CSV table of C-alpha atoms in Angstrom, one decimal:
chain,number,residue,atom,x,y,z
V,1,MET,CA,27.4,-16.9,-21.1
V,2,MET,CA,27.8,-14.5,-18.2
V,3,GLN,CA,24.6,-13.2,-16.7
V,4,GLN,CA,24.1,-9.6,-15.8
V,5,ASP,CA,23.8,-9.0,-12.0
V,6,ALA,CA,20.2,-8.2,-11.2
V,7,ARG,CA,21.4,-5.2,-9.1
V,8,SER,CA,23.1,-3.6,-12.2
V,9,PRO,CA,21.3,-0.6,-13.7
V,10,LEU,CA,21.6,-2.6,-17.0
V,11,ALA,CA,19.3,-5.3,-15.8
V,12,HIS,CA,16.3,-2.9,-16.0
V,13,LEU,CA,17.0,-1.4,-19.4
V,14,GLY,CA,15.7,-4.2,-21.6
V,15,GLY,CA,16.2,-4.6,-25.3
V,16,ALA,CA,19.4,-3.7,-27.2
V,17,LEU,CA,21.9,-1.3,-25.7
V,18,GLY,CA,22.6,0.4,-29.0
V,19,PHE,CA,25.5,2.9,-29.2
V,20,GLY,CA,25.2,6.0,-26.9
V,21,LYS,CA,21.6,5.2,-26.1
V,22,TYR,CA,22.1,5.1,-22.4
V,23,MET,CA,24.7,7.1,-20.5
V,24,THR,CA,26.1,6.2,-17.1
V,25,ASN,CA,25.2,8.4,-14.2
V,26,ALA,CA,28.7,9.8,-13.5
V,27,MET,CA,31.5,11.4,-15.5
V,28,VAL,CA,35.1,12.6,-14.8
V,29,LEU,CA,36.3,16.2,-15.1
V,30,CYS,CA,39.8,17.5,-15.1
V,31,ARG,CA,40.9,21.1,-15.8
V,32,TYR,CA,44.2,22.5,-17.1
V,33,SER,CA,45.5,26.1,-17.0
V,34,ASP,CA,48.9,27.5,-18.0
V,35,GLY,CA,51.0,28.1,-15.0
V,36,THR,CA,49.3,25.6,-12.7
V,37,GLY,CA,49.0,22.6,-15.0
V,38,TRP,CA,46.6,19.7,-14.6
V,39,GLU,CA,44.3,19.4,-11.7
V,40,LYS,CA,43.4,16.0,-10.1
V,41,PRO,CA,40.4,14.3,-11.9
V,42,SER,CA,37.1,14.7,-10.2
V,43,LEU,CA,34.2,12.2,-10.3
V,44,VAL,CA,30.9,14.1,-10.8
V,45,PRO,CA,27.3,13.3,-11.6
V,46,TYR,CA,26.6,13.1,-15.3
V,47,GLY,CA,25.2,16.4,-16.4
V,48,THR,CA,25.3,19.4,-18.7
V,49,LEU,CA,28.5,21.3,-19.2
V,50,ALA,CA,28.4,25.1,-19.4
V,51,PHE,CA,30.6,27.1,-21.7
V,52,ASP,CA,31.1,30.8,-22.2
V,53,PRO,CA,29.8,31.8,-25.6
V,54,CYS,CA,33.4,33.0,-26.4
V,55,ALA,CA,35.0,29.7,-25.5
V,56,LEU,CA,37.7,29.2,-28.1
V,57,VAL,CA,36.6,25.7,-29.0
V,58,LEU,CA,33.2,27.0,-30.3
V,59,HIS,CA,35.0,29.4,-32.7
V,60,TYR,CA,38.3,27.8,-33.7
V,61,GLY,CA,37.7,24.1,-33.1
V,62,GLN,CA,40.4,23.1,-30.6
V,63,ALA,CA,38.9,19.8,-29.6
V,64,ILE,CA,40.2,16.2,-29.5
V,65,TYR,CA,38.7,12.9,-28.2
V,66,GLU,CA,39.4,9.2,-27.8
V,67,GLY,CA,37.3,6.0,-28.1
V,68,MET,CA,38.1,3.0,-25.9
V,69,LYS,CA,36.3,0.2,-24.1
V,70,ALA,CA,36.1,-1.6,-20.8
V,71,TYR,CA,35.2,-5.3,-20.7
V,72,ARG,CA,33.9,-7.7,-18.1
V,73,SER,CA,35.6,-11.0,-17.6
V,74,PRO,CA,33.9,-14.3,-16.4
V,75,ASP,CA,35.3,-13.7,-12.9
V,76,ALA,CA,33.4,-10.3,-13.0
V,77,SER,CA,36.7,-8.3,-13.1
V,78,ILE,CA,36.8,-5.3,-15.4
V,79,ALA,CA,39.7,-4.5,-17.7
V,80,LEU,CA,40.6,-1.9,-20.3
V,81,PHE,CA,42.0,-2.9,-23.7
V,82,ARG,CA,45.4,-1.2,-24.4
V,83,PRO,CA,44.6,2.1,-22.6
V,84,ASP,CA,48.3,3.1,-23.0
V,85,ARG,CA,47.9,3.3,-26.7
V,86,ASN,CA,44.8,5.5,-26.4
V,87,ALA,CA,46.7,7.7,-23.9
V,88,ALA,CA,49.7,8.0,-26.3
V,89,ARG,CA,47.4,8.9,-29.2
V,90,PHE,CA,45.5,11.4,-27.1
V,91,ARG,CA,48.9,13.2,-26.4
V,92,ALA,CA,49.7,13.1,-30.1
V,93,SER,CA,46.4,14.6,-31.1
V,94,ALA,CA,46.9,17.4,-28.5
V,95,ARG,CA,50.3,18.1,-29.8
V,96,ARG,CA,49.0,18.3,-33.4
V,97,MET,CA,46.2,20.7,-32.3
V,98,GLU,CA,48.6,22.8,-30.1
V,99,MET,CA,46.7,21.8,-26.9
V,100,ALA,CA,47.9,20.9,-23.5
V,101,GLU,CA,49.3,17.4,-23.5
V,102,MET,CA,47.9,15.2,-20.7
V,103,PRO,CA,50.4,12.9,-19.1
V,104,GLU,CA,49.6,9.3,-20.0
V,105,GLY,CA,49.5,8.2,-16.3
V,106,LEU,CA,46.9,11.0,-15.6
V,107,PHE,CA,44.8,9.9,-18.6
V,108,ILE,CA,44.7,6.3,-17.5
V,109,GLU,CA,44.0,7.3,-13.9
V,110,ALA,CA,41.0,9.4,-15.0
V,111,VAL,CA,39.6,6.5,-17.2
V,112,SER,CA,40.2,4.0,-14.4
V,113,THR,CA,38.5,6.2,-11.9
V,114,LEU,CA,35.3,6.5,-14.0
V,115,VAL,CA,35.2,2.8,-14.9
V,116,ASP,CA,35.7,1.7,-11.3
V,117,ALA,CA,32.9,4.0,-10.2
V,118,GLN,CA,30.7,2.7,-12.9
V,119,ARG,CA,31.6,-0.9,-12.9
V,120,ASP,CA,27.9,-2.0,-12.6
V,121,TRP,CA,27.4,-0.4,-16.0
V,122,VAL,CA,29.9,-2.7,-17.7
V,123,PRO,CA,27.7,-5.3,-19.6
V,124,ALA,CA,28.3,-9.0,-19.2
V,125,GLY,CA,27.1,-9.9,-22.7
V,126,ALA,CA,29.5,-11.6,-25.2
V,127,GLU,CA,29.2,-8.7,-27.7
V,128,SER,CA,28.8,-5.8,-25.3
V,129,SER,CA,31.1,-3.5,-23.5
V,130,LEU,CA,31.3,-0.1,-21.7
V,131,TYR,CA,32.4,2.5,-24.3
V,132,LEU,CA,34.5,5.4,-23.0
V,133,ARG,CA,34.7,8.8,-24.6
V,134,PRO,CA,37.6,11.0,-23.3
V,135,VAL,CA,37.3,14.6,-24.7
V,136,MET,CA,39.4,17.7,-24.3
V,137,VAL,CA,38.3,21.2,-25.5
V,138,ALA,CA,39.7,24.7,-25.3
V,139,ASP,CA,37.4,26.6,-22.8
V,140,GLU,CA,39.1,29.9,-22.5
V,141,ALA,CA,36.7,32.8,-23.3
V,142,ALA,CA,38.5,34.9,-25.9
V,143,PHE,CA,38.5,36.0,-29.5
V,144,GLY,CA,41.5,35.5,-31.8
V,145,VAL,CA,43.0,32.5,-33.5
V,146,ARG,CA,45.5,31.4,-30.9
V,147,ARG,CA,46.3,28.6,-28.5
V,148,SER,CA,44.0,28.5,-25.4
V,149,THR,CA,45.4,29.0,-22.0
V,150,THR,CA,42.8,26.7,-20.3
V,151,TYR,CA,41.4,23.3,-21.2
V,152,LEU,CA,38.5,21.1,-20.0
V,153,PHE,CA,39.0,17.3,-20.1
V,154,PHE,CA,36.1,15.1,-19.4
V,155,ILE,CA,35.1,11.5,-19.9
V,156,VAL,CA,31.6,10.1,-20.4
V,157,ALA,CA,30.6,6.4,-20.7
V,158,THR,CA,27.9,4.4,-22.3
V,159,PRO,CA,27.1,0.6,-22.3
V,160,VAL,CA,27.1,-0.5,-26.0
V,161,ASP,CA,26.5,-3.5,-28.2
V,162,ALA,CA,29.0,-4.2,-31.0
V,163,LEU,CA,28.3,-2.2,-34.1
V,164,TYR,CA,29.0,-5.3,-36.1
V,165,ARG,CA,27.8,-8.6,-34.9
V,166,ASP,CA,27.7,-12.2,-36.2
V,167,GLY,CA,24.9,-12.6,-38.6
V,168,MET,CA,24.8,-9.0,-39.8
V,169,ALA,CA,25.3,-8.3,-43.5
V,170,PRO,CA,28.9,-7.3,-44.6
V,171,PHE,CA,29.5,-3.6,-45.0
V,172,ARG,CA,28.6,-1.8,-48.3
V,173,LEU,CA,31.1,1.0,-49.2
V,174,MET,CA,30.9,3.7,-51.7
V,175,VAL,CA,34.1,5.3,-53.1
V,176,SER,CA,34.1,9.1,-52.6
V,177,GLU,CA,35.8,11.0,-55.4
V,178,ASP,CA,34.1,14.4,-54.9
V,179,PHE,CA,35.4,14.9,-51.3
V,180,ALA,CA,38.6,14.1,-49.4
V,181,ARG,CA,38.9,13.3,-45.7
V,182,ALA,CA,42.3,14.9,-45.1
V,183,ALA,CA,45.1,16.6,-47.0
V,184,PRO,CA,48.9,16.2,-46.6
V,185,GLY,CA,49.9,18.0,-43.4
V,186,GLY,CA,46.3,18.6,-42.6
V,187,GLY,CA,46.1,16.7,-39.3
V,188,GLY,CA,44.2,13.6,-40.6
V,189,ASP,CA,46.2,11.5,-38.2
V,190,ALA,CA,44.9,13.4,-35.2
V,191,LYS,CA,41.6,12.4,-33.5
V,192,THR,CA,40.2,15.9,-33.6
V,193,SER,CA,36.5,16.7,-34.0
V,194,GLY,CA,36.8,18.7,-37.2
V,195,ASN,CA,38.1,15.7,-39.0
V,196,TYR,CA,34.7,14.0,-38.6
V,197,GLY,CA,32.3,16.9,-39.2
V,198,ARG,CA,33.7,17.5,-42.7
V,199,THR,CA,33.0,13.9,-43.6
V,200,LEU,CA,29.2,14.0,-43.0
V,201,ILE,CA,28.3,15.4,-46.5
V,202,ALA,CA,29.9,12.3,-48.2
V,203,LEU,CA,28.6,9.9,-45.6
V,204,GLU,CA,25.0,11.0,-45.8
V,205,ALA,CA,25.2,10.9,-49.6
V,206,ALA,CA,26.4,7.3,-49.4
V,207,ARG,CA,23.6,6.3,-47.0
V,208,ARG,CA,21.0,7.8,-49.2
V,209,SER,CA,22.3,5.6,-52.0
V,210,GLY,CA,22.0,2.4,-49.9
V,211,PHE,CA,25.6,2.2,-48.5
V,212,ASN,CA,26.9,1.9,-45.0
V,213,ASN,CA,29.8,4.2,-45.4
V,214,VAL,CA,32.5,5.9,-47.6
V,215,LEU,CA,35.7,4.6,-48.9
V,216,TRP,CA,38.1,7.6,-48.9
V,217,LEU,CA,40.8,8.1,-51.5
V,218,ASP,CA,43.9,10.2,-51.3
V,219,PRO,CA,43.3,13.9,-51.8
V,220,VAL,CA,45.8,14.5,-54.7
V,221,GLU,CA,45.5,11.7,-57.2
V,222,ARG,CA,42.2,10.3,-56.0
V,223,GLU,CA,43.6,6.8,-56.6
V,224,PHE,CA,44.8,5.3,-53.3
V,225,ILE,CA,42.5,4.1,-50.6
V,226,GLU,CA,42.9,5.6,-47.1
V,227,GLU,CA,40.1,5.0,-44.5
V,228,ALA,CA,36.6,3.7,-44.7
V,229,GLY,CA,34.4,6.2,-42.9
V,230,ILE,CA,36.3,6.5,-39.5
V,231,THR,CA,37.8,3.0,-39.7
V,232,ASN,CA,41.0,1.5,-41.0
V,233,VAL,CA,40.9,-0.8,-44.0
V,234,PHE,CA,42.6,-4.2,-44.6
V,235,VAL,CA,42.8,-6.2,-47.8
V,236,ARG,CA,43.8,-9.9,-47.8
V,237,ARG,CA,45.2,-11.7,-50.8
V,238,GLY,CA,46.1,-15.3,-49.7
V,239,ARG,CA,48.6,-14.9,-46.9
V,240,ASP,CA,49.3,-11.2,-47.6
V,241,LEU,CA,47.5,-8.7,-45.5
V,242,LEU,CA,47.7,-5.2,-46.9
V,243,THR,CA,46.7,-1.9,-45.3
V,244,PRO,CA,47.5,1.7,-46.2
V,245,PRO,CA,50.5,3.2,-44.5
V,246,LEU,CA,50.4,5.9,-41.8
V,247,ASN,CA,51.1,8.7,-44.1
V,248,GLY,CA,50.0,11.6,-41.9
V,249,ARG,CA,46.4,11.5,-43.2
V,250,ILE,CA,45.3,8.2,-41.6
V,251,LEU,CA,44.5,7.7,-38.0
V,252,PRO,CA,46.8,5.2,-36.2
V,253,GLY,CA,44.1,2.9,-35.0
V,254,VAL,CA,44.7,0.8,-31.8
V,255,MET,CA,42.8,-2.1,-33.5
V,256,ARG,CA,44.9,-1.6,-36.6
V,257,GLU,CA,48.1,-2.0,-34.6
V,258,THR,CA,46.6,-5.0,-32.8
V,259,ILE,CA,45.7,-6.7,-36.1
V,260,LEU,CA,49.1,-6.1,-37.7
V,261,GLN,CA,50.8,-7.6,-34.6
V,262,LEU,CA,48.5,-10.7,-34.5
V,263,ALA,CA,48.8,-11.2,-38.3
V,264,ARG,CA,52.7,-11.2,-38.0
V,265,ASP,CA,52.6,-13.5,-35.0
V,266,TRP,CA,50.5,-15.9,-37.0
V,267,GLY,CA,53.0,-16.0,-39.9
V,268,LEU,CA,51.1,-13.8,-42.3
V,269,SER,CA,52.8,-11.2,-44.4
V,270,ALA,CA,51.4,-7.9,-43.0
V,271,ILE,CA,52.3,-5.1,-45.5
V,272,GLU,CA,51.7,-1.4,-45.0
V,273,ARG,CA,51.7,0.2,-48.5
V,274,GLU,CA,49.6,2.3,-50.8
V,275,ILE,CA,46.7,0.4,-52.3
V,276,SER,CA,45.3,1.6,-55.6
V,277,VAL,CA,41.6,1.6,-55.8
V,278,THR,CA,41.8,0.4,-59.4
V,279,GLU,CA,44.1,-2.4,-58.3
V,280,LEU,CA,41.7,-3.3,-55.5
V,281,LEU,CA,38.5,-3.3,-57.6
V,282,SER,CA,40.1,-5.2,-60.5
V,283,GLY,CA,41.4,-7.8,-58.0
V,284,ILE,CA,37.9,-8.2,-56.5
V,285,ASP,CA,36.4,-8.7,-60.0
V,286,ALA,CA,39.1,-11.3,-60.8
V,287,GLY,CA,38.6,-13.2,-57.6
V,288,ASP,CA,42.2,-12.4,-56.5
V,289,VAL,CA,41.1,-10.5,-53.4
V,290,ASP,CA,40.0,-12.9,-50.6
V,291,GLU,CA,38.7,-10.4,-48.1
V,292,VAL,CA,38.3,-6.7,-47.3
V,293,PHE,CA,37.5,-5.8,-43.7
V,294,LEU,CA,37.4,-2.7,-41.4
V,295,SER,CA,38.8,-2.2,-38.0
V,296,GLY,CA,38.1,0.2,-35.2
V,297,THR,CA,37.1,0.4,-31.5
V,298,ALA,CA,33.4,0.7,-32.2
V,299,VAL,CA,33.1,-1.6,-35.2
V,300,HIS,CA,35.8,-4.1,-34.0
V,301,VAL,CA,36.6,-6.2,-37.1
V,302,ALA,CA,33.9,-6.1,-39.8
V,303,PRO,CA,33.8,-7.6,-43.3
V,304,VAL,CA,33.1,-5.7,-46.4
V,305,GLY,CA,30.8,-7.2,-49.0
V,306,VAL,CA,30.5,-4.5,-51.7
V,307,ILE,CA,32.6,-1.6,-52.9
V,308,ALA,CA,30.9,0.7,-55.4
V,309,ARG,CA,32.6,3.2,-57.7
V,310,ARG,CA,31.1,5.4,-60.4
V,311,GLY,CA,27.8,3.5,-60.2
V,312,ARG,CA,29.2,0.0,-60.5
V,313,GLU,CA,29.2,-2.4,-57.6
V,314,HIS,CA,32.2,-4.8,-57.0
V,315,ARG,CA,31.2,-7.8,-54.9
V,316,LEU,CA,33.4,-9.9,-52.7
V,317,ALA,CA,32.7,-13.6,-52.4
V,318,ALA,CA,31.9,-14.4,-48.8
V,319,ALA,CA,34.8,-16.1,-47.1
V,320,GLY,CA,33.9,-19.3,-45.4
V,321,GLU,CA,34.2,-19.2,-41.6
V,322,ALA,CA,37.3,-21.4,-41.7
V,323,GLN,CA,38.9,-19.1,-44.3
V,324,SER,CA,37.9,-15.7,-42.9
V,325,LEU,CA,40.8,-13.9,-41.4
V,326,ALA,CA,38.4,-11.1,-40.2
V,327,LYS,CA,36.4,-13.7,-38.2
V,328,ARG,CA,39.6,-15.2,-36.8
V,329,LEU,CA,41.0,-11.8,-35.8
V,330,SER,CA,37.7,-10.7,-34.2
V,331,GLN,CA,37.4,-13.9,-32.2
V,332,ALA,CA,41.0,-13.9,-31.0
V,333,ILE,CA,40.9,-10.2,-29.9
V,334,SER,CA,37.5,-10.6,-28.3
V,335,GLU,CA,38.7,-13.6,-26.3
V,336,ILE,CA,41.6,-11.5,-24.9
V,337,GLN,CA,39.5,-8.5,-24.2
V,338,ARG,CA,37.0,-10.6,-22.2
V,339,GLY,CA,39.5,-12.6,-20.3
V,340,LEU,CA,38.7,-16.0,-22.0
V,341,VAL,CA,42.3,-16.7,-22.9
V,342,ALA,CA,45.6,-15.7,-21.3
V,343,ASP,CA,46.7,-12.2,-22.1
V,344,THR,CA,50.3,-13.1,-23.0
V,345,ARG,CA,51.0,-9.6,-24.6
V,346,GLY,CA,49.9,-7.5,-21.7
V,347,TRP,CA,47.2,-5.8,-23.6
V,348,MET,CA,44.6,-5.7,-20.8
V,349,ARG,CA,44.8,-3.4,-17.8
V,350,ARG,CA,42.7,-4.5,-14.9
V,351,VAL,CA,40.7,-1.7,-13.2
V,352,ALA,CA,41.2,-1.7,-9.5
V,353,ALA,CA,39.8,0.9,-7.1
V,354,PRO,CA,42.2,3.9,-6.8
V,355,SER,CA,44.0,4.1,-3.5
V,356,ASP,CA,42.6,7.5,-2.9
V,357,CYS,CA,39.1,7.0,-4.4
V,358,LEU,CA,37.5,10.3,-5.3
V,359,VAL,CA,34.2,11.3,-3.8
V,360,LEU,CA,31.3,12.0,-6.1
V,361,SER,CA,30.8,15.8,-6.1
V,362,GLU,CA,29.0,18.5,-8.0
V,363,PRO,CA,30.7,19.7,-11.2
């Protein structure tokens, strides 16, 4: 196991890192305005941001974000996992929200600048990483429902532990039939802040009932599964791996795309199709469903043990380690992310110091 450098700020924190418990001491800012376009990213001390009370984001919700991670390899180098996919999704989210689209190269430059400056904050633990949160908000001070003419882009970072780790109990999900996450044409495939705020009422109800999260159904028939909380869902039946299709309501997860590619490379039948919740639960009861698992940047790959609907719990038999596809996927992806095996697919982008390294300045 890699040891944390004693000079690292992480060496003095002690205990679990958690998720968002500690923030690094710097962030990146970048501004956009119509007519002049994007400024060069600036590295600044982590601190409070000031907004005019009339900033459009506060009234009309033009806000998008990403979630991604940087990893430390055994040779102490730092790399990002598939940042091009996050950059592309960030542009797609901006397009859906009628916001300024950040060039993918500029997005990756901004992320790399922060990671390079904060490389001492990248944990060396086998289940830890530096989580990065790029955000863009409409900061023009104005009233009226319209596109903003100015935007603030920023990135903050936090060293984190994995949200799901070996030895933890599988997830418990409660099917939500009273609320829907997204409607057709409603932007459920954009990583916009409003898509998450509206889910809290169902999430908190599930937690009060002893569940980890919500299994969302389609908003029309309330019959087909979509996401679980803010993660993508997979169902394995033998050598068939099923996941709901990208129908405009489901976020195109980077981990989801990675899992589908690996499964196909391994000779599995990876199928994107609608999955009836009735079909799923009856399959679990009959023992025909081998695994249900979740995927996402924060949760990685996590097994599901129970799905409850209308007061009844449907329990999945625990897959043995040799039979668990979730375990195999998690290990294979983690080994690539941490530089333990050759990156034959070009998924990792090593972070090198920018040629014109920015000077830390006041925001």
